[in-house]
Short mmCIF file of C-alpha atoms in Angstrom, two decimals:
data_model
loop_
_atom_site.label_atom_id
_atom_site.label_comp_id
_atom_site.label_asym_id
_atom_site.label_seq_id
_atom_site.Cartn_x
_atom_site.Cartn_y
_atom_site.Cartn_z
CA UNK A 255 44.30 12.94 -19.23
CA UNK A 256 45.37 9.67 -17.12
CA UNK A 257 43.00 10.49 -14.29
CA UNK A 258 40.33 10.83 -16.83
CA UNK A 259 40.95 7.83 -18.24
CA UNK A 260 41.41 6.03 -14.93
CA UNK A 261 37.73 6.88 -13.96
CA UNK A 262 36.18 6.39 -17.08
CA UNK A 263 34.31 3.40 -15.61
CA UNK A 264 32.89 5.33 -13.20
CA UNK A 265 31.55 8.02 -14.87
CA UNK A 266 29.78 5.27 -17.18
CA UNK A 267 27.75 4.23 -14.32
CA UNK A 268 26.18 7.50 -14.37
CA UNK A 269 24.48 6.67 -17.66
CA UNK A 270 21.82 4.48 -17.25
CA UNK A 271 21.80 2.99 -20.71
CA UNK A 272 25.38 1.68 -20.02
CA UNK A 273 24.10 0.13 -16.46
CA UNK A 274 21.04 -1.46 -17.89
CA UNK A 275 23.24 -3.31 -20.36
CA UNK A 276 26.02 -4.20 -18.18
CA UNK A 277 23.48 -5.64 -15.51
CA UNK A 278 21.87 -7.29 -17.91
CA UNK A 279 25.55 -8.95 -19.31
CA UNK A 280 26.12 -9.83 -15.72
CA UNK A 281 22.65 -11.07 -14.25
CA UNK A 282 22.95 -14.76 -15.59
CA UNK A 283 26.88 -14.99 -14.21
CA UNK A 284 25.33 -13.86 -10.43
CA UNK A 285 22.31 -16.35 -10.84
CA UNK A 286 24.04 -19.73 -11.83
CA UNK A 287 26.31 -19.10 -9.60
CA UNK A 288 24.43 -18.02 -6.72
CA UNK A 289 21.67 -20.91 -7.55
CA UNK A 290 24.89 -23.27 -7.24
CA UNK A 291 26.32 -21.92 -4.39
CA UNK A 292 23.01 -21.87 -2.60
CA UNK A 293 22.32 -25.86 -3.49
CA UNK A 294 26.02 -26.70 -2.03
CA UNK A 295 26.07 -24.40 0.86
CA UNK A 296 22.12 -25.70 1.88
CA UNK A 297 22.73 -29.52 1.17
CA UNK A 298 25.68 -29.48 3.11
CA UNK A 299 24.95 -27.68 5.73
CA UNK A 300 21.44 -29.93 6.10
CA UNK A 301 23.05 -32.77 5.51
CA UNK A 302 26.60 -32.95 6.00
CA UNK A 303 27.33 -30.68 8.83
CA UNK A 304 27.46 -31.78 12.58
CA UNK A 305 24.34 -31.27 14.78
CA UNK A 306 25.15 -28.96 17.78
CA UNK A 307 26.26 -30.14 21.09
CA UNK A 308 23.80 -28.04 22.58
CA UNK A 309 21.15 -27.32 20.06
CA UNK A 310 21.04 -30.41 18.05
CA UNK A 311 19.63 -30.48 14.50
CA UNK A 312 18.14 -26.87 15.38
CA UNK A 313 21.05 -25.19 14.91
CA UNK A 314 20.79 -25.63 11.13
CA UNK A 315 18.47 -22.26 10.78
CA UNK A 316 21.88 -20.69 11.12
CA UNK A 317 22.63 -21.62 7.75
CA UNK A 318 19.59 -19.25 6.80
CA UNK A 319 19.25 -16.81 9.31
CA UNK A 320 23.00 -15.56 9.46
CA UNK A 321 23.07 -14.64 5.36
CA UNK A 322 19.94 -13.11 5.81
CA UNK A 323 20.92 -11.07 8.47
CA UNK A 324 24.53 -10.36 7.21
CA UNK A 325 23.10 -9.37 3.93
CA UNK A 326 20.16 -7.26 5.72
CA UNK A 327 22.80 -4.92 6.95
CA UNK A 328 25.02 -4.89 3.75
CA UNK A 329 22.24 -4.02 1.86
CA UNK A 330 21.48 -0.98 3.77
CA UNK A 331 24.87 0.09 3.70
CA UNK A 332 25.23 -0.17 0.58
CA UNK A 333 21.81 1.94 -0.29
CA UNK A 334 22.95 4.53 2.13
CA UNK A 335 26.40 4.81 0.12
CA UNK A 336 23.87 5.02 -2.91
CA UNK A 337 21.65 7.74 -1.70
CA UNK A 338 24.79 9.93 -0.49
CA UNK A 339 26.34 9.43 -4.53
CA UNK A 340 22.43 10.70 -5.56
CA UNK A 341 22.43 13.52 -3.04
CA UNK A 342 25.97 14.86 -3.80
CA UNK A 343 26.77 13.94 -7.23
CA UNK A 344 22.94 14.54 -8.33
CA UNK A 345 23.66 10.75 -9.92
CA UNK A 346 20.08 9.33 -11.73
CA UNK A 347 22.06 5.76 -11.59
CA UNK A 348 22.60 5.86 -7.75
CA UNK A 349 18.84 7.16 -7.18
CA UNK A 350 17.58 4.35 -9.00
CA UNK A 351 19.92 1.63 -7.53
CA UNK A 352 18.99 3.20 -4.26
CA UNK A 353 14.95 1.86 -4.69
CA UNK A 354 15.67 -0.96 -6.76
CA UNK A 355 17.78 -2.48 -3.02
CA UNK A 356 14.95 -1.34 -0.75
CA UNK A 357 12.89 -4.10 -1.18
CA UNK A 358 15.71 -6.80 -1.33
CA UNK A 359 17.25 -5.45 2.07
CA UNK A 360 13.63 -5.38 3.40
CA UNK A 361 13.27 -9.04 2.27
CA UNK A 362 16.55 -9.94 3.99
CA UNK A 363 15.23 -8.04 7.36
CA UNK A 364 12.20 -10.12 7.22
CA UNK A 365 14.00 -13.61 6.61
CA UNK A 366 16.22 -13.03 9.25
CA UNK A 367 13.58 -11.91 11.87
CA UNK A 368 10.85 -14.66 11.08
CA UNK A 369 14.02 -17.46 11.16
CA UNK A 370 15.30 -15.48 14.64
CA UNK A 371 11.82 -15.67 15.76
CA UNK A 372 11.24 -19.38 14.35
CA UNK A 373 14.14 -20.52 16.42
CA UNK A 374 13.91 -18.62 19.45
CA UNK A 375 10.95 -20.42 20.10
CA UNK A 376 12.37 -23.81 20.69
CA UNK A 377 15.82 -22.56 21.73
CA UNK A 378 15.24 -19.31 24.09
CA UNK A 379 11.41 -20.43 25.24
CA UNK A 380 9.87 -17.29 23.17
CA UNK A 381 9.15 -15.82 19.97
CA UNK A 382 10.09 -12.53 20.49
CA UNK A 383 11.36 -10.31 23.17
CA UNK A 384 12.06 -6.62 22.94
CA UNK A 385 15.48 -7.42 23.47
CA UNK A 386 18.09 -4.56 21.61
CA UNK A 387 19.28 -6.51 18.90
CA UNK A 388 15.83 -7.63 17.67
CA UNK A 389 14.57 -4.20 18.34
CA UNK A 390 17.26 -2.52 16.47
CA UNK A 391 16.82 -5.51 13.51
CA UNK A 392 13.36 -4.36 13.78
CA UNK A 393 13.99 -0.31 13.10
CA UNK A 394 15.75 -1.28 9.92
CA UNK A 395 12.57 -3.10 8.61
CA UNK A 396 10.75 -0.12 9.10
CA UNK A 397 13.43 1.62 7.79
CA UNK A 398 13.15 0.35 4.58
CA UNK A 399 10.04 0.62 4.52
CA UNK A 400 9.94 4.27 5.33
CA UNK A 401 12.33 4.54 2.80
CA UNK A 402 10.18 2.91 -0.23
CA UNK A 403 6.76 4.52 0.97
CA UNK A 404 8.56 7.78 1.44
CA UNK A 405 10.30 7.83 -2.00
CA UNK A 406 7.22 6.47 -3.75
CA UNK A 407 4.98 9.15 -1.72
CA UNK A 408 5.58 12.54 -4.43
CA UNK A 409 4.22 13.24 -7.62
CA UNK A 410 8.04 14.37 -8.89
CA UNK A 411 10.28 10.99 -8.77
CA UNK A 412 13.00 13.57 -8.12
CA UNK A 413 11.32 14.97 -4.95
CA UNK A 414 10.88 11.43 -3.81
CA UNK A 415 14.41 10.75 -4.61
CA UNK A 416 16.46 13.20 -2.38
CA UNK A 417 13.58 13.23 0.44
CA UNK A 418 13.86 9.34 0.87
CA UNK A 419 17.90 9.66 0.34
CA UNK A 420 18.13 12.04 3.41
CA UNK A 421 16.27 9.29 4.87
CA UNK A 422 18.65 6.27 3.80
CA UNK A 423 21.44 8.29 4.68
CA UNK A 424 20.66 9.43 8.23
CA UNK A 425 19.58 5.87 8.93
CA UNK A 426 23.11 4.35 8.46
CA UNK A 427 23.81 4.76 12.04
CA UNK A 428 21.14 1.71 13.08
CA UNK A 429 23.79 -0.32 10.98
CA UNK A 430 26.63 -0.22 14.07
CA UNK A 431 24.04 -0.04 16.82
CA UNK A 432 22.29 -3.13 15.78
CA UNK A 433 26.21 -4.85 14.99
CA UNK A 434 27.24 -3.73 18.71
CA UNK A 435 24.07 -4.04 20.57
CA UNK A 436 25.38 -7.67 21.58
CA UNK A 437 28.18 -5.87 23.70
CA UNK A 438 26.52 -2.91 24.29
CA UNK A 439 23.87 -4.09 26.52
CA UNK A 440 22.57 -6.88 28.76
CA UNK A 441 20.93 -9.04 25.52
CA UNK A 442 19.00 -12.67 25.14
CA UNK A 443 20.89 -12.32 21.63
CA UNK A 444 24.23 -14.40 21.59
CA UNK A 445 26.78 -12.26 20.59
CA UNK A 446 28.98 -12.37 17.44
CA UNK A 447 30.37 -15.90 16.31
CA UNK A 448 32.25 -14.96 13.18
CA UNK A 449 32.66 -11.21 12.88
CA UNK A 450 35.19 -11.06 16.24
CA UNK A 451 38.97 -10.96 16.76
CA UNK A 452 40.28 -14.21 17.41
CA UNK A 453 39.25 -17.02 15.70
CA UNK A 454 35.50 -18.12 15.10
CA UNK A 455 33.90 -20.03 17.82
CA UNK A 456 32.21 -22.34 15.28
CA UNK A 457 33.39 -25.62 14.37
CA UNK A 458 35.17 -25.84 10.38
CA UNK A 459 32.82 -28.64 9.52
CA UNK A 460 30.00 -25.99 10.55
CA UNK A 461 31.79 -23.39 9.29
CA UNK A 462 32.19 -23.84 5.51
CA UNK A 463 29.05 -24.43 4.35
CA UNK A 464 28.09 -21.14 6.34
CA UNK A 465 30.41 -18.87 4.50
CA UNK A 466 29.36 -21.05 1.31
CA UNK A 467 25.99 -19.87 1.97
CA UNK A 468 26.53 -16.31 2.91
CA UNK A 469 28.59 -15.63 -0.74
CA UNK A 470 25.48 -17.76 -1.83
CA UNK A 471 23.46 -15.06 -0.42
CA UNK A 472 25.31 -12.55 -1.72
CA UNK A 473 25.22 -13.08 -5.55
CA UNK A 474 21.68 -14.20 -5.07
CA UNK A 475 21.08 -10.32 -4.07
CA UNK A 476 23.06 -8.89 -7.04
CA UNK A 477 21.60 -10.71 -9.17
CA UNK A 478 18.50 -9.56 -8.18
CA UNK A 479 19.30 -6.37 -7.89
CA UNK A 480 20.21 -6.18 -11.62
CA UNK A 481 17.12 -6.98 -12.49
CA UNK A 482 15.29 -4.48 -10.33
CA UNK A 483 17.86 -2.27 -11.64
CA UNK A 484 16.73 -2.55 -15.01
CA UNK A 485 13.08 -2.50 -14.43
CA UNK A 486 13.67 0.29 -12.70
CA UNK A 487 16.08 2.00 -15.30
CA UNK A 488 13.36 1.53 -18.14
CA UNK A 489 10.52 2.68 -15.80
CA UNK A 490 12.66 5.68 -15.33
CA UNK A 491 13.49 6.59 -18.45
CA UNK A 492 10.75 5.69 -20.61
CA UNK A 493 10.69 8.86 -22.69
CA UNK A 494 14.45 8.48 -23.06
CA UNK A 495 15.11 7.58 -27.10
CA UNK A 496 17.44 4.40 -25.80
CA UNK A 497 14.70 2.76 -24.04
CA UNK A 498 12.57 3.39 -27.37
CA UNK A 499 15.45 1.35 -29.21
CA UNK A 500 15.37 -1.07 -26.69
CA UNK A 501 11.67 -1.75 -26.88
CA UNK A 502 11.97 -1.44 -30.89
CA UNK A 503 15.03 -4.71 -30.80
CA UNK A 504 11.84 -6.66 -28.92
CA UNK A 505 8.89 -6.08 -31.25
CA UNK A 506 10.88 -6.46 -34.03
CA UNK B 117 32.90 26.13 -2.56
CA UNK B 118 31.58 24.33 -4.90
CA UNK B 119 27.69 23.50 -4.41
CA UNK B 120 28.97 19.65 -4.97
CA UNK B 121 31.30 19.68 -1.66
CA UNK B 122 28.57 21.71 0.15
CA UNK B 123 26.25 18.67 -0.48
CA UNK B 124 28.47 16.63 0.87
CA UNK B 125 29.35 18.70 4.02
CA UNK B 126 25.58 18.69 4.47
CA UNK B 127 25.00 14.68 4.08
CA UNK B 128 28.17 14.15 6.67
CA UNK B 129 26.48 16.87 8.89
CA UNK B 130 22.89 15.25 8.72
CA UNK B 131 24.30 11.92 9.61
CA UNK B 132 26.85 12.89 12.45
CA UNK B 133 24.02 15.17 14.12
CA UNK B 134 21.61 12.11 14.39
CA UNK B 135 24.27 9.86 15.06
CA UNK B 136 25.45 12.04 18.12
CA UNK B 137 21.39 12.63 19.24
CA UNK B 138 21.00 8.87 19.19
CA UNK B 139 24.14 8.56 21.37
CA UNK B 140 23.39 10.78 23.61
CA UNK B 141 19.72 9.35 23.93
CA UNK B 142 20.61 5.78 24.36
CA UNK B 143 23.80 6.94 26.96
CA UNK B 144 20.51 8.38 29.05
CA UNK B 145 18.29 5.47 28.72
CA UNK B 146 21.30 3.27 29.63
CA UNK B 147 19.65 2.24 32.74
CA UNK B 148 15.72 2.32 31.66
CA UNK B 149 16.61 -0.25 29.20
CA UNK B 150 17.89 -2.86 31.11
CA UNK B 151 16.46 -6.54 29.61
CA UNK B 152 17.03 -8.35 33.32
CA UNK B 153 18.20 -7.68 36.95
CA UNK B 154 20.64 -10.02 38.54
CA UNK B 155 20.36 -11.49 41.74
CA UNK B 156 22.59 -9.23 43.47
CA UNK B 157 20.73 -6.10 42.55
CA UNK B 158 17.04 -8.39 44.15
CA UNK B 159 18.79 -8.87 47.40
CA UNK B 160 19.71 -5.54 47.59
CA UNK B 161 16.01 -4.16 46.71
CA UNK B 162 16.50 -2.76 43.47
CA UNK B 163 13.61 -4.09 42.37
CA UNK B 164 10.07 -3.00 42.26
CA UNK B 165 8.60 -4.41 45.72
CA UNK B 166 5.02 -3.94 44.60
CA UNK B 167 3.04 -7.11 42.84
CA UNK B 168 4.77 -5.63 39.64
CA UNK B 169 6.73 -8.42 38.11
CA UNK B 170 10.36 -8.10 36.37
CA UNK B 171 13.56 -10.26 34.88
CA UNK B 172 15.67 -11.97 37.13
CA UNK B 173 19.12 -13.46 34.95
CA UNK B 174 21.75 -15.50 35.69
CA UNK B 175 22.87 -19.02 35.92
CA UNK B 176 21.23 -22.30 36.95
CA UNK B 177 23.47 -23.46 39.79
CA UNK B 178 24.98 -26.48 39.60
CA UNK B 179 23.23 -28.99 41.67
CA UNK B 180 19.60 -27.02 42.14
CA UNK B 181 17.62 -28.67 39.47
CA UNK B 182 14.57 -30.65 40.84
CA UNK B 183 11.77 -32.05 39.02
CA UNK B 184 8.47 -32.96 40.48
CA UNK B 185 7.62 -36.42 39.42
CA UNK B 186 4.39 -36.36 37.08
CA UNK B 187 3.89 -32.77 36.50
CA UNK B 188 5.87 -30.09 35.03
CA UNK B 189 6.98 -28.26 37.58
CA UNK B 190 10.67 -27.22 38.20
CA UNK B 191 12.58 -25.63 40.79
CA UNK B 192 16.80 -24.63 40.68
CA UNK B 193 18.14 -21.52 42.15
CA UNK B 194 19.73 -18.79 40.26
CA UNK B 195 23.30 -17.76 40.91
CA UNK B 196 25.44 -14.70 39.70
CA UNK B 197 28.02 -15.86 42.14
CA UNK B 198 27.25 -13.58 45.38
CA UNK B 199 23.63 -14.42 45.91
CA UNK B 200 21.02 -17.15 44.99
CA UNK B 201 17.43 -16.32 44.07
CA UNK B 202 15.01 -20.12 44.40
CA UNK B 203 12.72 -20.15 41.31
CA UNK B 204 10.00 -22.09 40.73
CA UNK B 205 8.65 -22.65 37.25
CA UNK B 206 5.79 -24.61 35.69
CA UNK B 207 5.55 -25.22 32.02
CA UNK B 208 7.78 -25.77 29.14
CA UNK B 209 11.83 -25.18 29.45
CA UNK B 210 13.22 -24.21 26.50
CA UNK B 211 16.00 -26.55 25.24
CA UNK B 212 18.45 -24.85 25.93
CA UNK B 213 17.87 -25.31 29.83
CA UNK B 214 20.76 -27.22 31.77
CA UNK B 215 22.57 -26.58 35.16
CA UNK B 216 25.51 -23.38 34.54
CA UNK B 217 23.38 -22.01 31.35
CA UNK B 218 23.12 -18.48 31.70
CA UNK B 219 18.34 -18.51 31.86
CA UNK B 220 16.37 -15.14 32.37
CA UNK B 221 13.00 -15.63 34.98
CA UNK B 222 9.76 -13.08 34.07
CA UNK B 223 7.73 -13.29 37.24
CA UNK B 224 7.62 -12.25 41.01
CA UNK B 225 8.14 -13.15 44.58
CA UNK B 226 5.37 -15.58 45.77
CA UNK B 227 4.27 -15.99 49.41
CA UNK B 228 7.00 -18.44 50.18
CA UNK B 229 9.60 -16.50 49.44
CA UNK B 230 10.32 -18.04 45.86
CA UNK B 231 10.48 -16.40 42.87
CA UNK B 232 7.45 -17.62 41.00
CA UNK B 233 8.42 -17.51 37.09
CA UNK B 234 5.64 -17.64 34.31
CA UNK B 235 8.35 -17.50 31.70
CA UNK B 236 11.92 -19.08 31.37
CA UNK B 237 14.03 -17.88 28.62
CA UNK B 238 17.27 -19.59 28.06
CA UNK B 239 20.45 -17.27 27.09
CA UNK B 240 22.47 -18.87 23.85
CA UNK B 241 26.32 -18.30 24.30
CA UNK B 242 28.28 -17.70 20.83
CA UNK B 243 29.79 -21.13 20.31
CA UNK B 244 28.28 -23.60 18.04
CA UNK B 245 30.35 -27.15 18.73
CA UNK B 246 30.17 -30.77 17.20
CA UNK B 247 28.66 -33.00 19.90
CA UNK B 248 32.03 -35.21 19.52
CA UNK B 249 34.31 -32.35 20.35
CA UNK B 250 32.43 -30.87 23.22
CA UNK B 251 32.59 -33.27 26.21
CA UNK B 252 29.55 -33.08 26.97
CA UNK B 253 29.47 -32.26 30.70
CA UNK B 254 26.11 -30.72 31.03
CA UNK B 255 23.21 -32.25 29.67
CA UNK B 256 20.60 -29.68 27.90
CA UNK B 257 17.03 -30.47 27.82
CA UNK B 258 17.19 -31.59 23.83
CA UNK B 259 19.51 -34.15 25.09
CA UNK B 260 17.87 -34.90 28.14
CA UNK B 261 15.05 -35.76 25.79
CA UNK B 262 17.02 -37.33 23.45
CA UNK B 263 18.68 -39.88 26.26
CA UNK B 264 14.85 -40.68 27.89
CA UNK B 265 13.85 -40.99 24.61
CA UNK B 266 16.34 -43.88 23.52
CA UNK B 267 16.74 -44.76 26.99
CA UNK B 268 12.79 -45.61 26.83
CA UNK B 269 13.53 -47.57 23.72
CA UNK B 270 15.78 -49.22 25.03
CA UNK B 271 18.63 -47.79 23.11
CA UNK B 272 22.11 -46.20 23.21
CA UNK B 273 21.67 -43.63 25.84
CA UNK B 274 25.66 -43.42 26.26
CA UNK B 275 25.95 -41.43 22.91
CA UNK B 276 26.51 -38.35 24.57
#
C-alpha cells in the first residue's frame, strides 16, 4: 500500500488529462522566470562581462551558443528517456512528450550550429569544416528531424509512435560521441570549458552570467514544452470526453 | 517474463547493438578521419606526394611571422616541436592568429619548397580569460588590429 502510494505521482503522468492541467498550472512559473533569467543572464553577459584576452568582444556568442548547445543534447536525452517509457510501458503521455521536444531540441541544434558557424568565421577563418564535433552536432539535427518526419509519416499515430521511438532511442548514442569527440579525435573544436574535472577554465566574471543563461535556457524549453505538450495532448485526444469539457469551459 | 521486461530487454538490446556497430566503425575509420597531419608525419612522407592538397597543424613558431609590406601576404613556419614546415599564406588570418597558437594550413607544396596555404584556420584552446588577468604575452590579430588601430589614432596602444 506505501509503494503505491509513493508512486502515485507517477502513474498520474500517464493520464493525459492530469498532464495537460499540470503543464498548464506550471507554464507561466517556467516563462517569467525564464524571460527574467534570460534578460539578466544576456544584459550581463553583453554588457557587464569582460571581453576576452584573445577573442575580444567576440567571445560574447558564448553566452548563446553554449545553452543552445547544452540544451540541444539534454533535449535529446531526455526524448530518448521518453520514447524508451512509450516503448516499454506502452505510456500515451511519454509518446506525446516525445514529439512535442522534437522540434525544440531541433531548434536548439540549429541555434547552436548557425552561432558555431557565425563565430567560426571571424575566430577559426571558416564557416564550417567537417570537423567531428560539428559533424556529430550535425547527425543530431537530422536526427530530429528523422525523428518528426518519421513519426508524422503513418496513417496510425500509434505506428508512427513506436517506429520513430526505436528511432529516438537507438540515436542516444550520438549524445556521448558528439560530448567526447573533443578528446576523441584531432578537432578545430576547443574542447570542454565547463563540463571537466578540475575547475572551469573561464573567468567568474564570465562565468555567472553563463550558467545564468544556460538555467535561462532551460526553463525557456520547459516552458515551451508545456505548451507543445498540451497542443499536442488535445490534438491527441480529441475524441476523448475531457477534451470535450475542456473545449465546452471555453465556449461557454 | 513479462511482455513489459521483454520490451525493455529489447530497447537496451537495440541501443547497445548500434552503440557497439558505431564503435567498432569509428575504431576502423580511426585513421581515415584524421582532420590534419602534423609536420612530423610531412617530413616523413606520409602525405599524398601528388598535386593533391591536405592539412598541415601545429603551432606558429615563435619568431617566424613576416609580413610583406603593402600586400597581404604572410609567411611563419609551423612547428610540432621535431620539425618545421615554411608556409606561405595570402589572404585573411583569422583573429585568432598569433605566434605559439596552435593554426591548421589547407594547401600543398609549391615549387620552392614552401607549403603554399589557400586556407588558415586558427585552433581555439578551452580558456576564455579577462584581458587584465592574462598577461598578455602574445599579441592575436584582433589586438594587433586593435593596437594599429589606436596606435593610428594616436591613442593608448599600451592597453594591452
Amino acid at each position: 500500500m506505501m509503494a503505491d502510494r509513493r508512486w502515485r505521482w507517477f502513474h498520474r503522468l500517464g493520464s493525459p488529462p492530469h498532464v495537460y492541467s499540470l503543464a498548464g498550472r506550471l507554464a507561466p512559473w517556467l516563462g517569467w522566470i525564464a524571460l527574467i533569467l534570460l534578460l539578466a543572464g544576456v544584459v550581463w553577459g553583453l554588457v557587464f562581462a569582460p571581453p576576452d584576452y584573445e577573442q575580444g568582444d567576440g567571445f560574447r556568442i558564448i553566452y548563446v551558443h553554449v545553452p543552445s548547445a547544452w540544451l540541444s543534447l539534454f533535449v535529446y536525452t531526455a526524448m530518448a528517456v521518453a520514447c524508451a517509457v512509450g516503448l516499454i510501458w506502452r505510456m500515451k503521455v511519454a509518446f506525446a512528450a516525445a514529439i512535442a521536444m522534437a522540434p525544440l531540441g531541433a531548434m536548439f541544434t540549429f541555434l547552436s550550429l548557425a552561432t558555431g558557424s557565425i563565430w567560426g568565421q571571424p575566430m577559426w577563418g571558416t564557416w564550417w569544416a567537417w570537423d567531428p564535433r560539428l559533424t556529430s552536432q550535425l547527425i543530431l539535427l537530422f536526427l530530429y528531424l528523422g525523428f518528426i518526419a518519421l513519426n508524422r509519416a503513418f496513417p496510425e499515430q500509434q505506428t508512427g509512435d513506436r517506429a520513430s521511438a526505436l528511432l529516438g532511442v537507438v540515436g542516444v548514442v550520438n549524445v556521448p560521441i558528439i560530448h567526447f569527440s573533443v578528446d576523441w579525435w584531432h578537432s578545430l573544436h576547443q574542447p570542454a570549458t565547463i563540463a571537466q574535472f578540475g575547475p572551469p577554465a573561464i573567468d567568474t566574471a564570465m562565468l555567472i552570467p553563463l550558467l545564468i543563461t544556460a538555467v535561462g535556457f532551460k526553463l525557456y524549453f520547459l516552458w515551451l514544452l508545456c505548451l507543445q505538450l498540451r497542443s499536442e495532448l488535445l490534438y491527441r485526444e480529441r475524441r476523448a470526453s475531457w477534451v470535450k469539457a475542456e473545449a465546452g469551459k471555453i465556449s461557454t | 517474463m513479462t511482455p513489459r521486461r521483454k520490451r525493455l530487454f529489447m530497447v537496451l538490446g537495440a541501443v547497445a547493438g548500434v552503440g557497439l556497430a558505431l564503435a567498432l566503425a569509428l575504431q576502423a575509420f580511426q585513421d581515415n578521419v584524421l582532420y590534419y597531419y602534423s609536420p612530423t608525419q610531412v617530413a616523413e612522407g606520409a602525405v599524398p606526394d601528388d598535386d593533391r592538397r591536405f592539412r598541415v597543424g601545429g603551432l606558429v613558431a615563435v619568431g617566424t611571422v613576416e609580413r610583406a609590406p603593402g600586400d597581404m601576404t604572410v609567411s611563419f613556419e609551423l612547428t610540432d616541436g621535431r620539425e618545421n614546415i615554411e608556409v606561405t599564406y595570402s589572404g585573411i588570418l583569422p583573429n585568432l592568429f598569433r605566434e605559439e597558437q596552435g593554426v591548421i594550413a589547407h594547401g600543398n607544396f609549391g615549387a620552392d619548397g614552401r607549403f603554399e596555404a589557400d586556407e588558415i584556420l586558427a585552433k581555439h584552446d578551452e580558456n576564455y580569460m579577462a584581458p587584465e588577468v592574462k598577461d598578455s604575452l602574445h599579441e592575436t590579430e584582433w589586438q594587433r588590429q586593435q593596437r594599429e588601430e589606436s596606435e593610428g589614432q594616436g591613442g593608448y596602444g599600451e592597453e594591452y
